[in-house]
PDB file of C-alpha atoms in Angstrom:
ATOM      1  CA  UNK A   1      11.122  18.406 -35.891  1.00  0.00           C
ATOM      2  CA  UNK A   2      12.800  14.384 -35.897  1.00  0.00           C
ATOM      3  CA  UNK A   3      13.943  13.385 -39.219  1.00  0.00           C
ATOM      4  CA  UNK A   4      11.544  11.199 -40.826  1.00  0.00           C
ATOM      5  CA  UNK A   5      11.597   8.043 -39.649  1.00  0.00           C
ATOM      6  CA  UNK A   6      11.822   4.804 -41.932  1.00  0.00           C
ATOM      7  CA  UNK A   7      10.730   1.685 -41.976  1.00  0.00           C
ATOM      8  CA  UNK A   8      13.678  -0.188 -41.685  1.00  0.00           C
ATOM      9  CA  UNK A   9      14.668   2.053 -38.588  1.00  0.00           C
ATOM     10  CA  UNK A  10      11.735   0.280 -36.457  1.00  0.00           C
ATOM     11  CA  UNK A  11       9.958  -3.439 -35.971  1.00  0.00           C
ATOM     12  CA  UNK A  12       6.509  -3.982 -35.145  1.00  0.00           C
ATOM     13  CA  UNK A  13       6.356  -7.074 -33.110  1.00  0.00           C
ATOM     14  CA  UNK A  14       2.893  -9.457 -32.962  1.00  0.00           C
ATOM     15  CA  UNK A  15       2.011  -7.454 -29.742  1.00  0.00           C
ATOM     16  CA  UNK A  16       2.064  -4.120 -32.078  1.00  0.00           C
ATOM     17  CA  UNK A  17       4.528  -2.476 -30.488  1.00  0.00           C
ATOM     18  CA  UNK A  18       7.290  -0.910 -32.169  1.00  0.00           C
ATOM     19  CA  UNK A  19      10.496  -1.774 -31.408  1.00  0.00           C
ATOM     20  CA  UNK A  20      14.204  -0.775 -32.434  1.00  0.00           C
ATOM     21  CA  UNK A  21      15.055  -2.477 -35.379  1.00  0.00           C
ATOM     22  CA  UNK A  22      17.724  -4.862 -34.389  1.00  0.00           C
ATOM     23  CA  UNK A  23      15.235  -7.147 -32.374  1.00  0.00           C
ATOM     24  CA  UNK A  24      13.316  -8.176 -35.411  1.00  0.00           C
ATOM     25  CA  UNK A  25      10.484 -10.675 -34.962  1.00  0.00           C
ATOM     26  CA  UNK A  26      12.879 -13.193 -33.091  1.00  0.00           C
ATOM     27  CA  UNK A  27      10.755 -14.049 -29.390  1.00  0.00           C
ATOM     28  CA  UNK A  28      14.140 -14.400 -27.377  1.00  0.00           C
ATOM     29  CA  UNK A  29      15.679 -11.092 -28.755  1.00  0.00           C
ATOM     30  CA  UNK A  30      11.822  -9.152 -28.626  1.00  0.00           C
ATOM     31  CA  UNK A  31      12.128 -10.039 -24.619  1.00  0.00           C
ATOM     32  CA  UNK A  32      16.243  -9.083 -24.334  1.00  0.00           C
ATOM     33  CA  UNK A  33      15.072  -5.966 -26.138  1.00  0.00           C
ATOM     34  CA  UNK A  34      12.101  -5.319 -23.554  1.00  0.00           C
ATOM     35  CA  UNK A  35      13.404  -6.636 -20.039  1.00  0.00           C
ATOM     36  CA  UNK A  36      16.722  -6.175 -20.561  1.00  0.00           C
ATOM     37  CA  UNK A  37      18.714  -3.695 -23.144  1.00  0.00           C
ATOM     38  CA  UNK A  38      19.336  -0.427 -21.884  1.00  0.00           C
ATOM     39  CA  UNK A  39      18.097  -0.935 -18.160  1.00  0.00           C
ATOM     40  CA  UNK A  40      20.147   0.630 -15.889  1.00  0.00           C
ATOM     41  CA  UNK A  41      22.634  -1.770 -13.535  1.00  0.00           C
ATOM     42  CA  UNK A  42      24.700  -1.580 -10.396  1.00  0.00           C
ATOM     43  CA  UNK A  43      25.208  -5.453  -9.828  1.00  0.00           C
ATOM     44  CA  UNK A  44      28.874  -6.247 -10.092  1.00  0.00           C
ATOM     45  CA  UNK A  45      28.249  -9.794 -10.996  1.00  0.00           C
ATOM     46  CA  UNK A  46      25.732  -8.416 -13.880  1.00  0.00           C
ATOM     47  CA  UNK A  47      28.662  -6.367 -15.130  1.00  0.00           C
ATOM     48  CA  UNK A  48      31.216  -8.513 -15.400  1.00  0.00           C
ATOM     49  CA  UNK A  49      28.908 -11.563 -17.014  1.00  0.00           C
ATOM     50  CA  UNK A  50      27.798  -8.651 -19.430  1.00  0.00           C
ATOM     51  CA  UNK A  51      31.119  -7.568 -20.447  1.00  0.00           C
ATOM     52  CA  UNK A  52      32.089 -11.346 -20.931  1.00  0.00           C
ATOM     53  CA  UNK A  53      29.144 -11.865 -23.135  1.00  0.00           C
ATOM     54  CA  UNK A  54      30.195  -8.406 -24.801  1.00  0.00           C
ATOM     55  CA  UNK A  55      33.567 -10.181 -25.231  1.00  0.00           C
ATOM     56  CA  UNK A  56      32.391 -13.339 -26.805  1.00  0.00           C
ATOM     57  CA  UNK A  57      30.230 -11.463 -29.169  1.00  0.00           C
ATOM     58  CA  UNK A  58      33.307  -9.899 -30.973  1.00  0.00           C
ATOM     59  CA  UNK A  59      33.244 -10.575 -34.477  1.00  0.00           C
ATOM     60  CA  UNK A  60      29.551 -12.754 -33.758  1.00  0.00           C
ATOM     61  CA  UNK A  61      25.894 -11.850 -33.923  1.00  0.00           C
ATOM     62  CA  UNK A  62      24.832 -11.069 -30.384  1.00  0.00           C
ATOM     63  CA  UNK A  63      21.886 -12.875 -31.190  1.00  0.00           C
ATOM     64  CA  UNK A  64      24.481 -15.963 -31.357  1.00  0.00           C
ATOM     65  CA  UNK A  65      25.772 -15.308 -28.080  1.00  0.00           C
ATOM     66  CA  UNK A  66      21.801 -14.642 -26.475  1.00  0.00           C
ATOM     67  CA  UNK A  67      20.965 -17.862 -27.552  1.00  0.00           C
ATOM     68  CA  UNK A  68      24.158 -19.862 -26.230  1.00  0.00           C
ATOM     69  CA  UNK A  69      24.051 -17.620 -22.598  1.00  0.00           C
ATOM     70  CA  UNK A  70      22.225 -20.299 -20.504  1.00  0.00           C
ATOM     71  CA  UNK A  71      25.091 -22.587 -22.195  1.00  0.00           C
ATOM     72  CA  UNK A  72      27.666 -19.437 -21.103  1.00  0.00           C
ATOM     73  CA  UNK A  73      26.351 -19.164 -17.472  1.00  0.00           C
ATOM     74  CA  UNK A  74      26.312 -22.976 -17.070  1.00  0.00           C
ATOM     75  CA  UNK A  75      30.273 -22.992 -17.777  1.00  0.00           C
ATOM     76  CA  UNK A  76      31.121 -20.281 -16.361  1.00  0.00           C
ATOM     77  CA  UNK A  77      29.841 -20.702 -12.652  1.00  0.00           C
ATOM     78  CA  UNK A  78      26.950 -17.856 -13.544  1.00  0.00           C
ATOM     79  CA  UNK A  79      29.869 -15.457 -13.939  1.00  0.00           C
ATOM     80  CA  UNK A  80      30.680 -15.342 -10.334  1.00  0.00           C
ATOM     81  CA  UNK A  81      33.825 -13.725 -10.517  1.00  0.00           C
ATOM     82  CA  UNK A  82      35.808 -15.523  -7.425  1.00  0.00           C
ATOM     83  CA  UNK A  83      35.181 -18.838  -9.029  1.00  0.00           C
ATOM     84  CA  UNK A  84      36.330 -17.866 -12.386  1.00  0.00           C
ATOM     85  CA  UNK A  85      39.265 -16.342 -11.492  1.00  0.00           C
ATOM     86  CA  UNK A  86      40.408 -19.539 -10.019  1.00  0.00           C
ATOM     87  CA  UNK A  87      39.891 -21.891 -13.441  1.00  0.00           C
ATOM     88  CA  UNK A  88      43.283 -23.389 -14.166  1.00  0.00           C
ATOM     89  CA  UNK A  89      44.847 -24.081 -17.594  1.00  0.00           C
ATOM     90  CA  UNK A  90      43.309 -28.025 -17.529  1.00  0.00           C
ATOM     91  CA  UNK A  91      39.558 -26.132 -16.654  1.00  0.00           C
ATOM     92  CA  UNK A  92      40.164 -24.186 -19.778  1.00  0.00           C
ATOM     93  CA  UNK A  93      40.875 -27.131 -21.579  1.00  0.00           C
ATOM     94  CA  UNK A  94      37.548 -28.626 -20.689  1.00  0.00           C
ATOM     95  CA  UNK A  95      35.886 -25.812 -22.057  1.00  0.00           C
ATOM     96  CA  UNK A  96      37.069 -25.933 -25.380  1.00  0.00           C
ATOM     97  CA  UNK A  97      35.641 -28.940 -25.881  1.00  0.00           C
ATOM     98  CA  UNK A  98      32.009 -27.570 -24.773  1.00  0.00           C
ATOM     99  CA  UNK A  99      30.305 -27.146 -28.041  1.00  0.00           C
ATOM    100  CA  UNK A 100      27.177 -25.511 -26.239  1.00  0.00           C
ATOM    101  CA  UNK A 101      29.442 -21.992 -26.035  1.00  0.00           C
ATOM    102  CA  UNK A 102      31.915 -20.090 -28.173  1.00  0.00           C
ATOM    103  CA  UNK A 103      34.871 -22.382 -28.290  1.00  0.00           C
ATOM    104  CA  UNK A 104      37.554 -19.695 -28.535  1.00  0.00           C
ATOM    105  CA  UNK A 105      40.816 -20.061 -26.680  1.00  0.00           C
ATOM    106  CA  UNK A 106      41.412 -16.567 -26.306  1.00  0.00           C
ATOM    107  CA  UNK A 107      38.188 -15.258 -25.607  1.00  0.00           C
ATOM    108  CA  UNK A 108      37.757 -18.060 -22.734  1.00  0.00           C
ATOM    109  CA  UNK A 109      41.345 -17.181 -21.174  1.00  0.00           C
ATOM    110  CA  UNK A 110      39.916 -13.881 -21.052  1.00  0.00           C
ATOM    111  CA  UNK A 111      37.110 -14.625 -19.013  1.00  0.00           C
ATOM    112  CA  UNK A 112      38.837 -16.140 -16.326  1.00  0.00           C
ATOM    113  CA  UNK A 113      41.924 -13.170 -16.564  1.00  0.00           C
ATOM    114  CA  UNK A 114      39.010 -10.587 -16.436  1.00  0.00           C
ATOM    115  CA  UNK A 115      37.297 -11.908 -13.211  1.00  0.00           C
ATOM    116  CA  UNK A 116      40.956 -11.753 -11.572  1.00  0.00           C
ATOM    117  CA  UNK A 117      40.715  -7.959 -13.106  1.00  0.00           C
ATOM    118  CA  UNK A 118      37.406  -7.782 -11.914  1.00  0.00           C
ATOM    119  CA  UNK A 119      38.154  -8.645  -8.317  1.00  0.00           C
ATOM    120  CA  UNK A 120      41.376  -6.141  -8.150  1.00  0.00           C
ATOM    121  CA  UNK A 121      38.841  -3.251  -9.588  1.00  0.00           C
ATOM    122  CA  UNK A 122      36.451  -4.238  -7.098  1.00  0.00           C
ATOM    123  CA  UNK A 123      38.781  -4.202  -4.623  1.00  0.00           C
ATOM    124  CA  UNK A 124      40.305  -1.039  -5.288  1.00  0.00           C
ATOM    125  CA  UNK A 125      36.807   1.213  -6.100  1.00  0.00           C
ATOM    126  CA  UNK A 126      34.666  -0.304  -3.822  1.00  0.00           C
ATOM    127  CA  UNK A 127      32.380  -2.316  -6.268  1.00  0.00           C
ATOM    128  CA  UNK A 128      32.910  -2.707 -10.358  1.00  0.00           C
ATOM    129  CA  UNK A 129      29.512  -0.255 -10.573  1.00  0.00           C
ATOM    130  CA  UNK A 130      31.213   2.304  -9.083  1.00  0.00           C
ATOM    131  CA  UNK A 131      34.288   1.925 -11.897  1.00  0.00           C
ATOM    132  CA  UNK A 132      32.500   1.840 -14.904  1.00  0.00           C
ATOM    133  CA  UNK A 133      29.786   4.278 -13.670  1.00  0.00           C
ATOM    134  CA  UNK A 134      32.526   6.959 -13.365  1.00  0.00           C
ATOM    135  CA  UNK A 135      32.355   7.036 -17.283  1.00  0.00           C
ATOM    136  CA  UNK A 136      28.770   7.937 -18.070  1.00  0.00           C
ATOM    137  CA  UNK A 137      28.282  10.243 -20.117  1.00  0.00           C
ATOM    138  CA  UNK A 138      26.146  13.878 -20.194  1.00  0.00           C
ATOM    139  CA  UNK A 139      22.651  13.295 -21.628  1.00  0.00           C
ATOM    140  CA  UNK A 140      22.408  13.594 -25.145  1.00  0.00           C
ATOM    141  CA  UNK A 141      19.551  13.968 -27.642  1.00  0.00           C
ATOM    142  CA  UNK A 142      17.515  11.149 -28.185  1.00  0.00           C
ATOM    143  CA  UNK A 143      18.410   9.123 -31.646  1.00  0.00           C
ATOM    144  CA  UNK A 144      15.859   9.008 -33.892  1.00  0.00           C
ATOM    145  CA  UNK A 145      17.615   7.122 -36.838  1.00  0.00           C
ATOM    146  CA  UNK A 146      19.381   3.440 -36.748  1.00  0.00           C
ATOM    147  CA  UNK A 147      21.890   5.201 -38.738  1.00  0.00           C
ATOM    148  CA  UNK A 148      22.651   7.823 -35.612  1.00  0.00           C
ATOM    149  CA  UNK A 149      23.739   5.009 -33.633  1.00  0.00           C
ATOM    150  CA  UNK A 150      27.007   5.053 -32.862  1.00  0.00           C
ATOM    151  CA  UNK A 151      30.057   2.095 -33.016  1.00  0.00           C
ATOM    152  CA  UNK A 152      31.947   3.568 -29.735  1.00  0.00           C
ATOM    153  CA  UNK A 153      31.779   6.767 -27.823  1.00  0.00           C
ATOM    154  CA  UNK A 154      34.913   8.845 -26.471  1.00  0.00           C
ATOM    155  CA  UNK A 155      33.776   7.472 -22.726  1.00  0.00           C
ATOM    156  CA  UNK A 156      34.252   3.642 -24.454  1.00  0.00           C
ATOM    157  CA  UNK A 157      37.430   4.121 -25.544  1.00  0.00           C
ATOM    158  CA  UNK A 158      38.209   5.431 -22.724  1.00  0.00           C
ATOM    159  CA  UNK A 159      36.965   2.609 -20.429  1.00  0.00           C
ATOM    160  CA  UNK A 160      38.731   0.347 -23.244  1.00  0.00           C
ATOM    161  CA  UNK A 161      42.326   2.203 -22.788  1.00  0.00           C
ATOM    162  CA  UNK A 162      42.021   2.300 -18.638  1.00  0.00           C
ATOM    163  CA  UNK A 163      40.564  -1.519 -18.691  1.00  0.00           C
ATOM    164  CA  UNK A 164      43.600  -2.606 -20.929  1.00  0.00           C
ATOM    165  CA  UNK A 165      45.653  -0.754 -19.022  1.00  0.00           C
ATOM    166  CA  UNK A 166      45.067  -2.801 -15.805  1.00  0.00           C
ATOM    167  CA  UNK A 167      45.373  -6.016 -18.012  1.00  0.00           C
ATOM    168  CA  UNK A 168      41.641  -7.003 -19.145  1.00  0.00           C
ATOM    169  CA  UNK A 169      41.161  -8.553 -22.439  1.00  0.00           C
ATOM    170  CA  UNK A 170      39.035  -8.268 -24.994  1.00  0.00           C
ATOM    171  CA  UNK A 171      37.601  -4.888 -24.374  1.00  0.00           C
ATOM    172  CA  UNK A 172      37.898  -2.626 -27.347  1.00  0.00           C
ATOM    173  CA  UNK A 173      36.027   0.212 -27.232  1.00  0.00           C
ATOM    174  CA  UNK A 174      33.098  -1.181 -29.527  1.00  0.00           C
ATOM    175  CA  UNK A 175      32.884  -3.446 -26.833  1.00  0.00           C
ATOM    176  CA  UNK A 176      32.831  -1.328 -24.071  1.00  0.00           C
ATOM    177  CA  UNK A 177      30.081   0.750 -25.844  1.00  0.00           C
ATOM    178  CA  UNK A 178      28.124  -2.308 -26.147  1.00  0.00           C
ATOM    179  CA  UNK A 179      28.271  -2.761 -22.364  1.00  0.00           C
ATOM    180  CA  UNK A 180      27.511   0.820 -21.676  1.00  0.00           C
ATOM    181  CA  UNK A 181      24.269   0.433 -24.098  1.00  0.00           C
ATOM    182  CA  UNK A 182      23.341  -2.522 -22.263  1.00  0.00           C
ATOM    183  CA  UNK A 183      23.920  -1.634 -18.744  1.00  0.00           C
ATOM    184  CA  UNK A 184      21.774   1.694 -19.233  1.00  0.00           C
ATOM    185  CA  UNK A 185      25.030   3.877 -19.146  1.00  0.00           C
ATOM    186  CA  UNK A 186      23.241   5.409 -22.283  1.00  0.00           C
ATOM    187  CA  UNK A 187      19.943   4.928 -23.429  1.00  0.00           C
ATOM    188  CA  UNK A 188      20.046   4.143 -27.385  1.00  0.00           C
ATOM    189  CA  UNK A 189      16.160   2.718 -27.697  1.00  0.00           C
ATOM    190  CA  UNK A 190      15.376   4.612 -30.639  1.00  0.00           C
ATOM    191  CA  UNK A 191      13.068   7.958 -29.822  1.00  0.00           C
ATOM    192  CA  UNK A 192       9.924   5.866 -31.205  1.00  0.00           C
ATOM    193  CA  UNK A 193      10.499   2.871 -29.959  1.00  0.00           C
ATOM    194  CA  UNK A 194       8.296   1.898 -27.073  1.00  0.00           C
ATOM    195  CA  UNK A 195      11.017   1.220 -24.496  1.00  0.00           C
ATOM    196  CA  UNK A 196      12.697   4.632 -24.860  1.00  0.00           C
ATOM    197  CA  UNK A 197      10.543   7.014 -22.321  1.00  0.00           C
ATOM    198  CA  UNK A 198      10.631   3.588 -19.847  1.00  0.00           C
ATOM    199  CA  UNK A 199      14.081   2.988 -19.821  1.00  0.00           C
ATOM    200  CA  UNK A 200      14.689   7.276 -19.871  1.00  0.00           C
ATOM    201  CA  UNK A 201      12.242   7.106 -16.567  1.00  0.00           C
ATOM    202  CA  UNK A 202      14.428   4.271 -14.823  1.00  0.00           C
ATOM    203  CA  UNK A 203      17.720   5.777 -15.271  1.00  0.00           C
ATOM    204  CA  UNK A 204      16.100   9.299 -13.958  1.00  0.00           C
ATOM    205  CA  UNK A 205      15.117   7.010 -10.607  1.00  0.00           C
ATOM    206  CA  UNK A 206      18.780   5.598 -10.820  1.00  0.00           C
ATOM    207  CA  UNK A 207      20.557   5.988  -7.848  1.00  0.00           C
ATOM    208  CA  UNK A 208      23.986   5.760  -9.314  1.00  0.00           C
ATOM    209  CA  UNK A 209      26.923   3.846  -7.341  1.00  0.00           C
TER     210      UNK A 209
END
């Protein structure tokens, strides 16, 4: 039998669907939630704008980053990782002084030293998919509380420690769970929440890289 659910576990949008909690009644995070969260991907330049948005959320609401990503994507070339990796110190500059994104120095130097990453990984496995796919973990029961929901994983930290290793930047292993949760590497859509048995379905059909 699942634990008994509460209320705070769950939102019920104006549709009437229920939803995991985090997604509130907020329109822009409702349709993240449904199109996007948790659906599986294989697109390199998906992953890498993911874990830069992943990045720039450290110590943020994601909700603050969701909001500014059109803003992101503008800036950034839409995160295709050959022109990043070529931004020089007087692009970065520029960027700081864009008050439609994150304005940290770090976390934008990052960016631009991750899609030189990016490319080497790429390079080396054949596509970034095939990298970070490597880590996925067994299936596991279905969560069924908001409280079951797990920080990091031993597969994130262990993306986090091989990524670092090669010389990317902010990617902690709360971060790299993050990106695993959002690429469909796991599917943490509560049990009752009405996007669990779709996303479960689409990373069954899954062909992985």
């Amino acid at each position: 039998m699942s634990p008994r659910k509460e209320l705070s576990d769950y939102s019920v949008g104006p549709d009437g669907l229920q939803r995991c909690w985090w997604c509130g009644d907020d329109e822009q995070y409702i349709e993240y939630h449904d199109k996007e969260w948790g659906r599986p991907v294989a697109d390199d330049q998906q992953l890498y704008e993911k874990m830069c948005l992943e990045g720039f959320q450290a110590g943020l609401s994601w909700i603050t980053i969701l909001r500014k990503r059109a803003a992101f994507r503008s800036a950034f070339g839409d995160f295709e990782m050959e022109h990043v990796a070529k931004f020089s110190s007087t692009k970065v500059e520029k960027l700081m002084l864009d008050p439609k994104i994150v304005r940290h120095r770090g976390k934008i130097e990052s960016v631009v030293n991750n899609a030189q990453r990016a490319i080497e990984l790429r390079d080396e496995f054949g596509s970034l998919a095939r990298f970070f796919w490597r880590f996925e973990p067994g299936k596991s029961q279905p969560l069924d509380r908001r409280s079951e929901m797990k920080a990091y994983r031993p597969e994130s930290t262990a993306i986090s420690k091989e990524l670092k290793r090669r010389g990317w930047s902010f990617v902690g292993p709360t971060t790299c769970y993050s990106l695993m949760q959002a690429m469909g590497m796991v599917n943490d859509h509560l049990r009752e929440c009405h996007r669990w048995e779709v996303i479960d379905q689409l990373r069954a059909e899954f062909t992985r890289p």
